[in-house]
Coordinates of C-alpha atoms in Angstrom, one line a residue:
V1081 CA -24.2 6.8 -2.1
H1082 CA -25.3 10.2 -3.2
S1083 CA -28.4 10.5 -5.4
G1084 CA -27.7 7.4 -7.4
S1085 CA -24.0 7.9 -7.7
I1086 CA -21.1 6.6 -5.5
Q1087 CA -17.8 8.2 -4.5
P1088 CA -15.1 7.4 -7.0
F1089 CA -12.7 5.6 -4.7
D1090 CA -15.0 3.8 -2.2
Y1091 CA -17.0 0.9 -3.5
I1092 CA -15.2 -0.6 -6.4
S1093 CA -12.1 -2.8 -6.5
F1094 CA -10.7 -3.9 -9.8
A1095 CA -9.4 -7.1 -8.2
C1096 CA -13.0 -8.0 -7.0
I1097 CA -14.4 -7.4 -10.5
L1098 CA -12.0 -9.6 -12.3
S1099 CA -11.4 -12.3 -9.6
V1100 CA -13.7 -14.9 -11.1
P1101 CA -12.2 -14.8 -14.6
N1102 CA -8.7 -14.6 -13.1
I1103 CA -9.3 -17.7 -11.0
L1104 CA -10.6 -19.5 -14.1
L1105 CA -7.5 -18.6 -16.0
C1106 CA -5.3 -19.8 -13.2
C1107 CA -7.1 -23.1 -13.2
T1108 CA -6.7 -23.7 -16.9
S1109 CA -3.8 -25.3 -18.6
I1110 CA -2.4 -22.6 -21.0
K1111 CA 0.9 -22.8 -22.8
S1112 CA 2.7 -19.7 -24.0
E1113 CA 2.7 -21.0 -27.6
S1114 CA -1.1 -20.7 -27.7
F1115 CA -1.0 -16.9 -27.4
P1116 CA -0.3 -14.6 -30.4
L1117 CA 3.4 -13.4 -30.5
P1118 CA 2.7 -9.8 -29.3
I1119 CA 0.8 -11.0 -26.3
N1120 CA 3.5 -13.6 -25.6
Q1121 CA 6.2 -10.9 -25.7
L1122 CA 4.1 -8.7 -23.5
I1123 CA 3.8 -11.5 -20.9
K1124 CA 7.5 -12.1 -21.0
L1125 CA 8.3 -8.4 -20.6
L1126 CA 5.9 -8.0 -17.6
S1127 CA 7.3 -11.2 -16.0
E1128 CA 10.9 -10.0 -16.4
Y1129 CA 10.2 -6.8 -14.6
S1130 CA 7.5 -8.1 -12.2
L1131 CA 9.7 -7.3 -9.1
G1132 CA 10.2 -3.7 -10.2
I1133 CA 6.6 -3.3 -11.1
F1134 CA 5.5 -4.7 -7.8
C1135 CA 7.8 -2.4 -5.8
I1136 CA 7.3 0.8 -7.8
N1137 CA 3.5 0.2 -8.2
G1138 CA 2.9 0.8 -4.4
I1139 CA 4.7 4.1 -4.4
V1140 CA 3.1 5.4 -7.7
S1141 CA -0.4 4.2 -6.7
Q1142 CA -0.2 6.2 -3.5
I1143 CA 0.8 9.3 -5.5
F1144 CA -2.1 8.7 -7.9
L1145 CA -4.5 8.2 -5.0
S1146 CA -3.4 11.4 -3.3
F1147 CA -3.9 13.4 -6.5
G1148 CA -7.2 11.6 -7.3
E1149 CA -8.7 12.3 -3.9
K1150 CA -7.8 16.0 -4.2
L1151 CA -8.9 16.4 -7.8
F1152 CA -12.2 14.5 -7.4
S1153 CA -13.0 15.2 -3.8
Q1154 CA -16.3 16.9 -4.6
S1155 CA -17.2 14.7 -7.5
S1156 CA -19.6 11.9 -7.8
F1157 CA -19.6 9.2 -10.5
N1158 CA -21.7 6.3 -11.5
F1159 CA -20.5 2.7 -11.7
L1160 CA -19.4 2.8 -15.4
E1161 CA -17.5 6.0 -14.9
I1162 CA -15.7 4.6 -11.9
L1163 CA -14.9 1.4 -13.8
I1164 CA -13.4 3.5 -16.7
I1165 CA -11.3 5.6 -14.2
K1166 CA -10.0 2.5 -12.5
V1167 CA -9.1 0.6 -15.6
T1168 CA -7.5 3.6 -17.2
G1169 CA -5.6 4.3 -14.0
L1170 CA -4.5 0.7 -13.8
I1171 CA -3.1 0.8 -17.4
V1172 CA -1.3 4.1 -16.8
L1173 CA 0.1 2.9 -13.5
L1174 CA 1.4 -0.3 -15.1
F1175 CA 3.0 1.6 -17.9
I1176 CA 4.7 4.1 -15.5
S1177 CA 5.9 1.3 -13.2
L1178 CA 7.3 -0.7 -16.2
T1179 CA 9.0 2.4 -17.6
I1180 CA 10.6 3.2 -14.3
S1181 CA 11.7 -0.4 -13.9
I1182 CA 13.3 -0.4 -17.4
L1183 CA 15.0 2.9 -16.6
L1184 CA 16.4 1.6 -13.4
K1185 CA 17.7 -1.5 -15.1
N1186 CA 19.4 0.7 -17.7
L1187 CA 21.0 2.7 -14.9
G1188 CA 22.7 -0.4 -13.6
L1189 CA 20.1 -1.4 -10.9
K1190 CA 19.1 -4.7 -12.6
R1191 CA 19.1 -6.6 -9.3
V1192 CA 16.6 -4.2 -7.8
V1193 CA 14.0 -4.5 -10.6
C1194 CA 14.6 -7.9 -12.2

């Protein structure tokens, strides 16, 4: 901790922040019909490419981490700024992983990503 700010990649984990609501959702009985159609389609798309997203995510996240550490090595952020960076990074990382998975499927590597 430096003068009321914390380093951007040290003390916050997105999984820790959302673990309680996530556990609550896992323990409830939700059917796909209860979601609006766009959310239902998004869930189906993510579940179809979950293997590819899982595999590609690890590689792309290491690239993001490397660039982030070099870019922000001398920076200090408050909790809200770190949260915004993490959530934005998570969304971008998911989008890139999903896009690469779809591209690999279209190149004939369906067994690798689906």
